[in-house]
Amino acid sequence: MNEFYDVCIIGGGVVGCAAAMALSKYDLRVMVIEKEEDVCSGTSKANSAIVHAGFDAVPGTLKAKMNVRGAELIRQLSKTLDFPYRQNGSLVLCFDEHDMPKLNELYERGIKNGVSELSIISGNEARALEPALSGKVVAALLAKSAGIVCPFGMTYAFAENAASNGVQFRFLTEVKDVRSDGGKYIINTDKGEINAKSVVNAAGVYSDKIHNAVSDDKIKVIARRGEYVLLDREVGDLVSHTIFQLPGKYGKGVLVSPTVHGNLIVGPSADDIDDKDDTETTAAATAIVKETALLSVPSIPYNKTITGFSGVRAHLETGDFIISEIKDGFYDAAGIESPGLTAAPAIGEYLAELIAKKCGAEQKKNYINTRKGIPHVSELPPDERTRLIKQNPKYGNIICRCESVSEGEIVDAIKRVPGAVSLDGVKRRVRQGMGRCQAGFCTPAAIAVLARELGIPEEQVTKNRPGSEQIKESL
Ligand SMILES: Cc1cc2nc3c(=O)[nH]c(=O)nc-3n(C[C@H](O)[C@H](O)[C@H](O)COP(=O)(O)OP(=O)(O)OC[C@H]3O[C@@H](n4cnc5c(N)ncnc54)[C@H](O)[C@@H]3O)c2cc1C
């Protein structure tokens, strides 16, 4: 493999895919290089899924600017690219009159950052909005513009839109080194060399490694793990807003929130770890998360927990994102910790404008600005559902009973571009295995569909990357 592209993006997380989507508006040959088997396989798959209003970041920082613009873009894009988003609003709780200056500071920051519909309300007003809140809440910051999103759905929407506009994706390809060579970059991967005029570093927790390969100004990403508890949909309406506490030393603290799919999410913790890929969950962090969340909402029914998971933040000592051209034609999107999910489309837009201007690239005339998501058949109106099942009986064959996911939807997930090639890819696209039984019942049927559609034996179907096969070859 020795190919040439105008732009190579290293990393297929939400930031890399947002950059790919934004760049695909221009007449440029763009490639996304991802070391895993699918997009949305890193931090973008494991976070709180909150579209932050933008009052937390320090005014003037890139975090503040990208957060507010990103939240605005997500509201628009959720409609044109058809991914799940809900503007549910958020509350930051204050439990002690002495902490009111901290709450006021967040309000002031929000105003400076340009956040609309912000107000400080009393404890009683907060409880009128959210009856499950603790009686100890004395005041709260209400941000009506905050929202919740499906982080997978949004990343796939960006990737599919980019692909429909000509962006190529290369999976299971790890970038080992990048070096500049007479006006271009040579990207050395474990599958050979790729040449590009420009490079975007969107490698998440590994963005320091990619940055340091080309820059003398070294950076270090601190891997900061956050653990969560996810509760059954039966209790997803315990609160309707996202409930934060006043932020602490390690960030925004423990939240309680509904998800766009109707679950209740509680977390995250914040622990610095040595192994950037260590997404284990621990009894200690789970206990802290559970106990802290009870301060906000004392009635959380933890007996309805269906799973726990963790994600790793890419934290930089400076506390801000790095989004700039650090060398001629080499662009960083490094240290993109929270609110990186919210900020992603703004980061993509910003980088694409920089790159297109530098390359003198024109906007495409035939650019496609829409994308249709995979229909969740069981949620369609009865007439439409019946019509679809008549057209394709696979939509009537329910494979995942907890989330009512049909065989037809799984086939759709596999046929998308980029499509699912693993169980996790299917799960994140159509929610097969996301429900109460956590894939306990539907995995064999999903493996059979993947094997049939990919034309491989069931023994070769993986959970995610090669080596994660679920069925042992018979002797
Ligand atoms: C606990 C937690 C809670 C959070 N909550 C929120 C929230 O509620 N709202 C919000 O806005 N943000 C939140 N965030 C932040 C948000 O999730 C991240 O900022 C965002 O997902 C980062 O996206 P990314 O594309 O930069 O990184 P990633 O999603 O990690 O993508 C980077 C990709 O690069 C690939 N890669 C790495 N090295 C190489 C290589 N050498 N070659 C090829 N590919 C490579 C990886 O496999 C990965 O797929 C949270 C983060 C955490 C951890």
Short mmCIF file of C-alpha atoms and ligand atoms in Angstrom, two decimals:
data_model
loop_
_atom_site.label_atom_id
_atom_site.label_comp_id
_atom_site.label_asym_id
_atom_site.label_seq_id
_atom_site.Cartn_x
_atom_site.Cartn_y
_atom_site.Cartn_z
CA MET A 1 0.00 0.00 0.00
CA ASN A 2 1.53 3.33 -1.06
CA GLU A 3 -1.24 5.82 -1.59
CA PHE A 4 -1.62 9.57 -1.72
CA TYR A 5 -4.40 11.64 -0.14
CA ASP A 6 -4.96 15.34 0.33
CA VAL A 7 -5.86 14.78 3.99
CA CYS A 8 -5.37 11.77 6.26
CA ILE A 9 -7.20 11.78 9.57
CA ILE A 10 -5.67 9.58 12.26
CA GLY A 11 -8.49 8.28 14.48
CA GLY A 12 -12.11 7.41 13.74
CA GLY A 13 -13.69 8.68 16.96
CA VAL A 14 -16.33 11.39 17.03
CA VAL A 15 -13.69 14.08 16.41
CA GLY A 16 -12.05 12.28 13.44
CA CYS A 17 -15.46 11.51 11.92
CA ALA A 18 -16.67 15.09 12.43
CA ALA A 19 -13.51 16.35 10.72
CA ALA A 20 -14.04 13.84 7.88
CA MET A 21 -17.63 14.99 7.45
CA ALA A 22 -16.67 18.67 7.41
CA LEU A 23 -13.77 18.06 5.00
CA SER A 24 -16.02 16.04 2.69
CA LYS A 25 -17.76 19.30 1.71
CA TYR A 26 -14.62 20.26 -0.17
CA ASP A 27 -12.98 18.86 -3.28
CA LEU A 28 -10.35 16.91 -1.36
CA ARG A 29 -9.33 13.24 -1.22
CA VAL A 30 -9.77 12.31 2.43
CA MET A 31 -8.93 9.11 4.30
CA VAL A 32 -9.64 8.14 7.93
CA ILE A 33 -7.16 5.67 9.44
CA GLU A 34 -8.43 3.75 12.46
CA LYS A 35 -6.60 1.05 14.40
CA GLU A 36 -9.78 -0.73 15.51
CA GLU A 37 -12.32 -2.57 13.32
CA ASP A 38 -14.89 0.22 13.35
CA VAL A 39 -15.41 3.91 14.04
CA CYS A 40 -16.52 4.94 17.55
CA SER A 41 -14.32 2.35 19.24
CA GLY A 42 -12.43 4.63 21.68
CA THR A 43 -13.58 7.27 24.18
CA SER A 44 -16.45 8.28 21.91
CA LYS A 45 -18.22 5.04 22.77
CA ALA A 46 -18.04 5.41 26.57
CA ASN A 47 -19.02 8.76 28.05
CA SER A 48 -21.98 10.52 29.68
CA ALA A 49 -23.51 11.46 26.29
CA ILE A 50 -24.36 14.97 27.46
CA VAL A 51 -24.53 17.89 25.06
CA HIS A 52 -23.18 20.44 27.50
CA ALA A 53 -24.68 23.91 27.43
CA GLY A 54 -21.21 25.50 27.78
CA PHE A 55 -21.10 27.18 31.22
CA ASP A 56 -18.32 25.00 32.61
CA ALA A 57 -15.36 25.93 30.41
CA VAL A 58 -13.26 29.00 31.22
CA PRO A 59 -14.25 31.90 28.92
CA GLY A 60 -11.85 32.47 26.04
CA THR A 61 -10.61 28.86 25.94
CA LEU A 62 -11.05 26.59 22.93
CA LYS A 63 -13.15 24.34 25.15
CA ALA A 64 -15.62 27.18 25.73
CA LYS A 65 -15.81 28.25 22.08
CA MET A 66 -16.08 24.75 20.63
CA ASN A 67 -18.60 23.65 23.26
CA VAL A 68 -21.11 26.41 22.53
CA ARG A 69 -20.79 26.15 18.73
CA GLY A 70 -20.82 22.32 18.91
CA ALA A 71 -24.04 22.26 20.92
CA GLU A 72 -25.68 24.51 18.35
CA LEU A 73 -24.46 22.31 15.47
CA ILE A 74 -25.67 19.10 17.15
CA ARG A 75 -29.19 20.54 17.45
CA GLN A 76 -29.22 21.20 13.68
CA LEU A 77 -27.35 18.06 12.56
CA SER A 78 -29.53 15.69 14.61
CA LYS A 79 -32.34 16.63 12.22
CA THR A 80 -30.47 16.57 8.89
CA LEU A 81 -28.40 13.48 9.75
CA ASP A 82 -31.15 11.70 11.69
CA PHE A 83 -29.51 10.72 15.01
CA PRO A 84 -31.10 10.62 18.48
CA TYR A 85 -30.83 13.90 20.43
CA ARG A 86 -33.09 15.50 23.03
CA GLN A 87 -32.84 18.95 24.59
CA ASN A 88 -33.67 17.97 28.15
CA GLY A 89 -31.90 20.80 30.03
CA SER A 90 -29.50 20.43 32.93
CA LEU A 91 -29.33 21.43 36.60
CA VAL A 92 -26.16 22.00 38.64
CA LEU A 93 -27.04 21.47 42.28
CA CYS A 94 -25.79 23.49 45.22
CA PHE A 95 -26.20 21.89 48.66
CA ASP A 96 -24.74 24.64 50.87
CA GLU A 97 -25.36 28.42 50.95
CA HIS A 98 -21.58 28.86 51.33
CA ASP A 99 -21.10 27.37 47.85
CA MET A 100 -23.37 29.91 46.14
CA PRO A 101 -20.37 31.93 44.83
CA LYS A 102 -19.29 28.80 42.90
CA LEU A 103 -22.76 28.46 41.37
CA ASN A 104 -22.79 32.17 40.50
CA GLU A 105 -19.38 31.77 38.88
CA LEU A 106 -20.71 29.04 36.59
CA TYR A 107 -23.63 31.32 35.68
CA GLU A 108 -21.24 34.21 34.88
CA ARG A 109 -19.02 31.91 32.82
CA GLY A 110 -22.03 30.72 30.88
CA ILE A 111 -23.11 34.28 30.11
CA LYS A 112 -19.57 35.16 28.98
CA ASN A 113 -19.44 32.01 26.82
CA GLY A 114 -22.70 33.00 25.11
CA VAL A 115 -24.96 30.32 26.62
CA SER A 116 -28.63 31.23 26.32
CA GLU A 117 -31.49 30.35 28.70
CA LEU A 118 -29.41 30.16 31.89
CA SER A 119 -30.84 30.97 35.31
CA ILE A 120 -30.26 30.31 39.00
CA ILE A 121 -33.30 28.86 40.70
CA SER A 122 -34.10 28.01 44.33
CA GLY A 123 -34.03 24.53 45.82
CA ASN A 124 -37.83 24.43 45.84
CA GLU A 125 -38.01 25.51 42.20
CA ALA A 126 -35.51 22.79 41.31
CA ARG A 127 -37.60 20.18 43.19
CA ALA A 128 -40.72 21.40 41.37
CA LEU A 129 -38.93 20.58 38.11
CA GLU A 130 -37.44 17.34 39.45
CA PRO A 131 -39.44 15.82 42.34
CA ALA A 132 -36.79 13.12 42.98
CA LEU A 133 -34.13 15.70 43.94
CA SER A 134 -32.72 15.72 47.45
CA GLY A 135 -34.36 17.97 50.07
CA LYS A 136 -30.84 19.29 50.79
CA VAL A 137 -30.59 21.19 47.48
CA VAL A 138 -30.58 24.94 48.27
CA ALA A 139 -30.23 26.28 44.71
CA ALA A 140 -29.44 25.16 41.18
CA LEU A 141 -28.16 26.48 37.88
CA LEU A 142 -30.74 25.68 35.21
CA ALA A 143 -29.45 25.46 31.62
CA LYS A 144 -32.37 24.86 29.30
CA SER A 145 -30.16 24.50 26.21
CA ALA A 146 -28.32 21.38 27.47
CA GLY A 147 -29.17 18.07 25.84
CA ILE A 148 -28.50 14.37 25.58
CA VAL A 149 -27.39 12.50 22.46
CA CYS A 150 -26.62 8.99 21.29
CA PRO A 151 -22.79 9.17 21.04
CA PHE A 152 -22.67 6.13 18.74
CA GLY A 153 -25.57 7.34 16.60
CA MET A 154 -23.95 10.74 16.17
CA THR A 155 -20.51 9.33 15.28
CA TYR A 156 -22.00 6.85 12.77
CA ALA A 157 -24.08 9.65 11.23
CA PHE A 158 -20.93 11.76 10.74
CA ALA A 159 -18.99 8.79 9.32
CA GLU A 160 -21.78 7.71 6.95
CA ASN A 161 -22.30 11.25 5.71
CA ALA A 162 -18.54 11.59 5.13
CA ALA A 163 -18.49 8.24 3.26
CA SER A 164 -21.44 9.23 1.08
CA ASN A 165 -19.39 12.29 0.09
CA GLY A 166 -16.36 10.23 -0.87
CA VAL A 167 -14.28 9.89 2.32
CA GLN A 168 -12.52 6.53 2.59
CA PHE A 169 -12.04 4.58 5.81
CA ARG A 170 -9.20 2.21 6.55
CA PHE A 171 -9.78 -0.03 9.58
CA LEU A 172 -7.48 -2.30 11.59
CA THR A 173 -4.64 -0.04 10.51
CA GLU A 174 -2.45 1.40 13.23
CA VAL A 175 -0.31 4.46 12.63
CA LYS A 176 3.16 3.73 13.95
CA ASP A 177 4.93 6.92 12.91
CA VAL A 178 4.47 10.11 10.90
CA ARG A 179 7.28 12.09 9.26
CA SER A 180 7.38 15.06 6.94
CA ASP A 181 9.09 14.60 3.61
CA GLY A 182 9.44 17.44 1.12
CA GLY A 183 5.98 19.05 1.33
CA LYS A 184 4.07 15.89 2.23
CA TYR A 185 3.70 13.53 5.18
CA ILE A 186 4.57 9.85 5.14
CA ILE A 187 2.29 7.95 7.50
CA ASN A 188 3.83 4.67 8.47
CA THR A 189 1.20 2.10 9.45
CA ASP A 190 1.29 -1.59 10.32
CA LYS A 191 -0.17 -2.17 6.83
CA GLY A 192 2.33 -0.04 4.90
CA GLU A 193 2.86 3.63 4.04
CA ILE A 194 0.24 6.22 3.18
CA ASN A 195 1.21 9.67 1.88
CA ALA A 196 -0.77 12.82 2.54
CA LYS A 197 -0.43 16.53 1.94
CA SER A 198 -2.11 17.24 5.31
CA VAL A 199 -2.61 15.19 8.46
CA VAL A 200 -5.22 15.57 11.22
CA ASN A 201 -4.27 14.05 14.55
CA ALA A 202 -7.54 12.89 16.16
CA ALA A 203 -6.07 9.91 18.00
CA GLY A 204 -7.80 10.51 21.36
CA VAL A 205 -5.76 9.26 24.31
CA TYR A 206 -2.92 8.57 21.84
CA SER A 207 -2.95 12.09 20.37
CA ASP A 208 0.27 12.84 22.33
CA LYS A 209 2.09 9.98 20.58
CA ILE A 210 1.07 11.22 17.12
CA HIS A 211 1.78 14.87 18.04
CA ASN A 212 5.21 14.02 19.47
CA ALA A 213 6.18 12.16 16.28
CA VAL A 214 6.29 15.46 14.36
CA SER A 215 6.74 18.18 17.00
CA ASP A 216 9.66 19.12 19.24
CA ASP A 217 7.18 20.73 21.61
CA LYS A 218 6.22 17.50 23.40
CA ILE A 219 2.87 16.97 25.11
CA LYS A 220 1.61 14.31 27.52
CA VAL A 221 -1.94 13.01 27.64
CA ILE A 222 -3.00 11.92 31.11
CA ALA A 223 -5.47 9.03 30.89
CA ARG A 224 -8.29 9.77 33.33
CA ARG A 225 -10.82 6.97 33.65
CA GLY A 226 -14.49 7.52 34.40
CA GLU A 227 -16.73 4.64 35.51
CA TYR A 228 -20.51 4.43 35.21
CA VAL A 229 -23.54 2.51 36.37
CA LEU A 230 -26.36 2.09 33.83
CA LEU A 231 -29.89 1.35 34.98
CA ASP A 232 -32.82 -0.33 33.25
CA ARG A 233 -35.28 1.59 31.11
CA GLU A 234 -37.94 0.84 33.70
CA VAL A 235 -36.42 3.63 35.86
CA GLY A 236 -35.17 5.94 33.09
CA ASP A 237 -37.71 8.62 33.97
CA LEU A 238 -36.60 9.09 37.58
CA VAL A 239 -35.24 12.47 36.41
CA SER A 240 -35.84 14.31 33.15
CA HIS A 241 -33.00 16.86 33.31
CA THR A 242 -29.30 15.99 33.55
CA ILE A 243 -28.44 16.48 37.20
CA PHE A 244 -24.90 17.67 37.99
CA GLN A 245 -23.32 18.62 41.28
CA LEU A 246 -20.95 21.59 41.59
CA PRO A 247 -17.72 20.57 39.78
CA GLY A 248 -14.65 19.49 41.73
CA LYS A 249 -10.90 19.24 41.14
CA TYR A 250 -11.24 16.46 38.54
CA GLY A 251 -14.04 17.96 36.49
CA LYS A 252 -17.78 18.01 36.32
CA GLY A 253 -18.34 15.36 38.99
CA VAL A 254 -20.98 12.66 39.25
CA LEU A 255 -24.21 13.14 37.30
CA VAL A 256 -27.58 11.43 37.14
CA SER A 257 -29.26 11.62 33.76
CA PRO A 258 -31.74 9.98 31.46
CA THR A 259 -30.25 8.72 28.20
CA VAL A 260 -31.83 9.28 24.79
CA HIS A 261 -32.79 5.61 24.78
CA GLY A 262 -34.62 5.84 28.10
CA ASN A 263 -32.07 4.36 30.53
CA LEU A 264 -30.76 6.13 33.64
CA ILE A 265 -27.00 6.78 33.72
CA VAL A 266 -25.04 7.48 36.91
CA GLY A 267 -21.36 8.51 36.95
CA PRO A 268 -18.55 9.09 36.14
CA SER A 269 -15.69 8.67 38.59
CA ALA A 270 -12.29 10.25 37.82
CA ASP A 271 -9.07 8.31 38.34
CA ASP A 272 -5.74 8.81 36.58
CA ILE A 273 -4.45 5.49 35.22
CA ASP A 274 -1.23 4.28 33.58
CA ASP A 275 -2.71 2.04 30.89
CA LYS A 276 -4.66 4.19 28.41
CA ASP A 277 -6.59 1.15 27.18
CA ASP A 278 -7.69 0.01 30.62
CA THR A 279 -11.48 0.28 30.58
CA GLU A 280 -12.09 -2.08 33.47
CA THR A 281 -14.65 -1.19 36.11
CA THR A 282 -13.74 -1.43 39.78
CA ALA A 283 -15.76 -2.05 42.92
CA ALA A 284 -14.16 0.99 44.60
CA ALA A 285 -15.06 3.53 41.89
CA THR A 286 -18.54 2.05 41.46
CA ALA A 287 -19.17 2.46 45.19
CA ILE A 288 -18.03 6.10 45.14
CA VAL A 289 -20.16 6.89 42.09
CA LYS A 290 -23.25 5.30 43.62
CA GLU A 291 -22.85 7.03 46.96
CA THR A 292 -22.10 10.46 45.47
CA ALA A 293 -25.11 10.31 43.15
CA LEU A 294 -27.41 9.62 46.11
CA LEU A 295 -26.65 13.14 47.39
CA SER A 296 -28.46 14.50 44.32
CA VAL A 297 -31.19 11.87 43.96
CA PRO A 298 -31.60 9.76 47.15
CA SER A 299 -34.03 7.25 45.60
CA ILE A 300 -31.87 5.82 42.77
CA PRO A 301 -32.94 2.15 42.61
CA TYR A 302 -29.55 0.48 42.13
CA ASN A 303 -31.22 -2.93 42.10
CA LYS A 304 -32.28 -1.97 38.54
CA THR A 305 -28.64 -1.74 37.37
CA ILE A 306 -28.09 -3.57 34.07
CA THR A 307 -24.39 -2.91 33.52
CA GLY A 308 -21.30 -0.88 34.36
CA PHE A 309 -18.72 0.52 31.95
CA SER A 310 -15.88 3.01 31.80
CA GLY A 311 -14.30 5.47 29.38
CA VAL A 312 -10.91 7.19 29.41
CA ARG A 313 -10.50 10.98 29.14
CA ALA A 314 -7.53 12.46 27.24
CA HIS A 315 -6.53 15.10 29.78
CA LEU A 316 -3.77 17.68 29.20
CA GLU A 317 -2.11 19.59 32.06
CA THR A 318 -2.99 22.91 30.39
CA GLY A 319 -6.66 22.01 30.78
CA ASP A 320 -7.57 23.14 27.24
CA PHE A 321 -7.89 21.42 23.86
CA ILE A 322 -5.12 21.76 21.28
CA ILE A 323 -6.74 22.47 17.92
CA SER A 324 -4.28 24.07 15.54
CA GLU A 325 -1.78 23.64 12.74
CA ILE A 326 1.26 22.68 14.77
CA LYS A 327 3.49 22.20 11.72
CA ASP A 328 3.06 23.01 8.05
CA GLY A 329 0.05 20.87 7.02
CA PHE A 330 -0.13 18.94 10.31
CA TYR A 331 -3.17 19.66 12.47
CA ASP A 332 -3.80 18.60 16.06
CA ALA A 333 -7.14 17.83 17.66
CA ALA A 334 -5.36 16.70 20.82
CA GLY A 335 -6.39 16.42 24.45
CA ILE A 336 -10.06 16.36 23.52
CA GLU A 337 -11.59 15.47 26.86
CA SER A 338 -15.06 16.59 27.97
CA PRO A 339 -16.86 18.49 26.44
CA GLY A 340 -15.31 16.85 23.39
CA LEU A 341 -18.42 14.97 22.31
CA THR A 342 -20.37 18.23 22.28
CA ALA A 343 -17.53 20.15 20.68
CA ALA A 344 -16.75 17.55 17.96
CA PRO A 345 -18.77 19.03 15.07
CA ALA A 346 -17.36 22.49 15.84
CA ILE A 347 -13.81 21.09 15.95
CA GLY A 348 -14.43 19.38 12.60
CA GLU A 349 -15.85 22.54 11.08
CA TYR A 350 -12.94 24.65 12.37
CA LEU A 351 -10.25 22.26 11.10
CA ALA A 352 -11.92 21.78 7.72
CA GLU A 353 -12.07 25.54 7.16
CA LEU A 354 -8.38 25.90 8.08
CA ILE A 355 -7.32 23.04 5.81
CA ALA A 356 -9.53 23.97 2.86
CA LYS A 357 -8.29 27.56 2.99
CA LYS A 358 -4.67 26.48 3.09
CA CYS A 359 -5.13 24.01 0.20
CA GLY A 360 -7.29 26.44 -1.78
CA ALA A 361 -9.93 23.70 -1.99
CA GLU A 362 -13.33 24.51 -3.52
CA GLN A 363 -16.67 23.40 -2.04
CA LYS A 364 -18.16 20.37 -3.84
CA LYS A 365 -21.15 21.10 -6.05
CA ASN A 366 -22.78 17.70 -5.47
CA TYR A 367 -22.30 17.63 -1.67
CA ILE A 368 -24.92 15.51 0.15
CA ASN A 369 -25.94 17.18 3.41
CA THR A 370 -28.45 14.62 4.65
CA ARG A 371 -28.36 11.04 5.89
CA LYS A 372 -31.11 8.67 7.00
CA GLY A 373 -30.63 6.54 10.13
CA ILE A 374 -31.61 2.87 10.42
CA PRO A 375 -35.34 2.71 11.28
CA HIS A 376 -36.15 1.15 14.65
CA VAL A 377 -39.01 -0.95 13.32
CA SER A 378 -40.78 -1.56 16.63
CA GLU A 379 -41.11 2.20 17.16
CA LEU A 380 -42.64 2.88 13.75
CA PRO A 381 -46.38 3.59 13.43
CA PRO A 382 -48.24 0.23 12.92
CA ASP A 383 -49.08 0.90 9.23
CA GLU A 384 -45.51 1.70 8.34
CA ARG A 385 -44.22 -1.28 10.33
CA THR A 386 -46.61 -3.66 8.54
CA ARG A 387 -45.62 -2.24 5.14
CA LEU A 388 -41.91 -2.65 5.92
CA ILE A 389 -42.35 -6.24 7.17
CA LYS A 390 -44.35 -7.15 4.05
CA GLN A 391 -41.57 -5.70 1.93
CA ASN A 392 -38.86 -7.50 3.89
CA PRO A 393 -39.97 -10.18 6.41
CA LYS A 394 -36.60 -9.89 8.20
CA TYR A 395 -37.98 -6.74 9.86
CA GLY A 396 -40.56 -8.98 11.52
CA ASN A 397 -38.02 -11.40 12.96
CA ILE A 398 -37.11 -10.04 16.40
CA ILE A 399 -33.60 -11.06 17.44
CA CYS A 400 -33.02 -8.89 20.52
CA ARG A 401 -36.11 -9.13 22.70
CA CYS A 402 -35.04 -6.58 25.35
CA GLU A 403 -34.63 -3.78 22.80
CA SER A 404 -36.98 -5.23 20.11
CA VAL A 405 -34.32 -5.26 17.40
CA SER A 406 -35.16 -7.15 14.23
CA GLU A 407 -32.96 -9.17 11.89
CA GLY A 408 -33.64 -6.59 9.18
CA GLU A 409 -32.11 -3.81 11.32
CA ILE A 410 -29.01 -5.93 11.98
CA VAL A 411 -28.62 -6.56 8.24
CA ASP A 412 -28.97 -2.79 7.67
CA ALA A 413 -26.23 -2.13 10.24
CA ILE A 414 -23.88 -4.50 8.39
CA LYS A 415 -24.70 -3.02 4.97
CA ARG A 416 -24.09 0.60 5.94
CA VAL A 417 -20.86 2.32 4.81
CA PRO A 418 -18.90 2.12 7.01
CA GLY A 419 -20.84 -0.90 8.25
CA ALA A 420 -20.72 -3.20 11.26
CA VAL A 421 -18.21 -6.08 10.98
CA SER A 422 -18.41 -7.18 14.63
CA LEU A 423 -20.94 -7.79 17.40
CA ASP A 424 -20.02 -4.47 19.02
CA GLY A 425 -20.52 -2.69 15.70
CA VAL A 426 -24.02 -4.13 15.42
CA LYS A 427 -24.78 -3.39 19.06
CA ARG A 428 -23.78 0.25 18.83
CA ARG A 429 -25.67 0.81 15.56
CA VAL A 430 -29.02 -0.82 16.40
CA ARG A 431 -28.86 -1.57 20.16
CA GLN A 432 -28.98 -5.37 19.83
CA GLY A 433 -27.64 -6.58 23.20
CA MET A 434 -27.94 -3.18 24.91
CA GLY A 435 -30.95 -4.13 27.02
CA ARG A 436 -31.70 -5.82 30.30
CA CYS A 437 -30.15 -9.19 29.42
CA GLN A 438 -26.99 -7.50 28.03
CA ALA A 439 -26.80 -9.82 25.00
CA GLY A 440 -27.24 -12.96 27.08
CA PHE A 441 -29.95 -14.35 24.79
CA CYS A 442 -29.45 -12.76 21.36
CA THR A 443 -25.70 -13.17 20.79
CA PRO A 444 -25.89 -16.53 18.93
CA ALA A 445 -28.55 -15.20 16.53
CA ALA A 446 -26.56 -12.00 15.93
CA ILE A 447 -23.43 -14.07 15.22
CA ALA A 448 -25.38 -16.12 12.68
CA VAL A 449 -26.57 -12.98 10.86
CA LEU A 450 -23.07 -11.45 10.86
CA ALA A 451 -21.55 -14.69 9.52
CA ARG A 452 -24.15 -14.98 6.77
CA GLU A 453 -23.94 -11.33 5.67
CA LEU A 454 -20.12 -11.12 5.85
CA GLY A 455 -19.72 -14.53 4.19
CA ILE A 456 -17.51 -15.93 6.96
CA PRO A 457 -17.85 -18.93 9.30
CA GLU A 458 -19.48 -18.20 12.68
CA GLU A 459 -16.17 -19.06 14.36
CA GLN A 460 -14.64 -15.99 12.71
CA VAL A 461 -17.24 -13.51 13.95
CA THR A 462 -15.63 -11.22 16.54
CA LYS A 463 -16.91 -9.14 19.41
CA ASN A 464 -14.64 -6.32 18.24
CA ARG A 465 -11.02 -6.62 17.01
CA PRO A 466 -9.47 -9.91 15.77
CA GLY A 467 -8.84 -12.23 18.69
CA SER A 468 -12.26 -11.59 20.23
CA GLU A 469 -14.03 -14.44 18.42
CA GLN A 470 -16.91 -15.81 20.50
CA ILE A 471 -17.16 -19.37 19.20
CA LYS A 472 -14.28 -21.83 19.40
CA GLU A 473 -13.64 -23.87 16.25
CA SER A 474 -14.85 -27.41 16.75
CA LEU A 475 -12.06 -29.98 16.96
C1 LIG B 1 -15.92 9.44 31.43
C2 LIG B 1 -16.13 10.39 30.31
C3 LIG B 1 -17.27 11.18 30.24
C4 LIG B 1 -17.46 12.09 29.21
N1 LIG B 1 -18.65 12.75 29.10
C5 LIG B 1 -18.83 13.62 28.09
C6 LIG B 1 -20.08 14.28 27.92
O1 LIG B 1 -21.05 13.98 28.60
N2 LIG B 1 -20.18 15.22 26.97
C7 LIG B 1 -19.14 15.57 26.18
O2 LIG B 1 -19.29 16.48 25.39
N3 LIG B 1 -17.97 14.90 26.25
C8 LIG B 1 -17.81 13.94 27.18
N4 LIG B 1 -16.63 13.24 27.27
C9 LIG B 1 -15.57 13.52 26.31
C10 LIG B 1 -15.77 12.84 24.97
O3 LIG B 1 -16.23 11.52 25.13
C11 LIG B 1 -14.45 12.87 24.23
O4 LIG B 1 -13.96 14.18 24.23
C12 LIG B 1 -14.57 12.42 22.78
O5 LIG B 1 -15.24 11.19 22.68
C13 LIG B 1 -13.18 12.30 22.20
O6 LIG B 1 -13.29 11.87 20.88
P1 LIG B 1 -11.99 11.56 20.03
O7 LIG B 1 -12.46 11.28 18.65
O8 LIG B 1 -10.99 12.64 20.25
O9 LIG B 1 -11.36 10.28 20.73
P2 LIG B 1 -11.69 8.72 20.52
O10 LIG B 1 -13.13 8.47 20.47
O11 LIG B 1 -10.91 7.99 21.56
O12 LIG B 1 -11.12 8.41 19.09
C14 LIG B 1 -9.75 8.30 18.83
C15 LIG B 1 -9.55 7.16 17.88
O13 LIG B 1 -8.21 7.12 17.44
C16 LIG B 1 -7.85 5.77 17.28
N5 LIG B 1 -6.38 5.70 17.33
C17 LIG B 1 -5.58 6.00 18.38
N6 LIG B 1 -4.29 5.82 18.05
C18 LIG B 1 -4.27 5.41 16.76
C19 LIG B 1 -3.23 5.06 15.86
N7 LIG B 1 -1.95 5.09 16.21
N8 LIG B 1 -3.57 4.67 14.59
C20 LIG B 1 -4.87 4.64 14.20
N9 LIG B 1 -5.89 4.94 15.03
C21 LIG B 1 -5.61 5.34 16.28
C22 LIG B 1 -8.52 5.06 18.43
O14 LIG B 1 -8.67 3.69 18.21
C23 LIG B 1 -9.84 5.81 18.51
O15 LIG B 1 -10.86 5.16 17.79
C24 LIG B 1 -16.44 12.26 28.25
C25 LIG B 1 -15.30 11.46 28.30
C26 LIG B 1 -15.17 10.50 29.29
C27 LIG B 1 -14.00 9.59 29.27
#
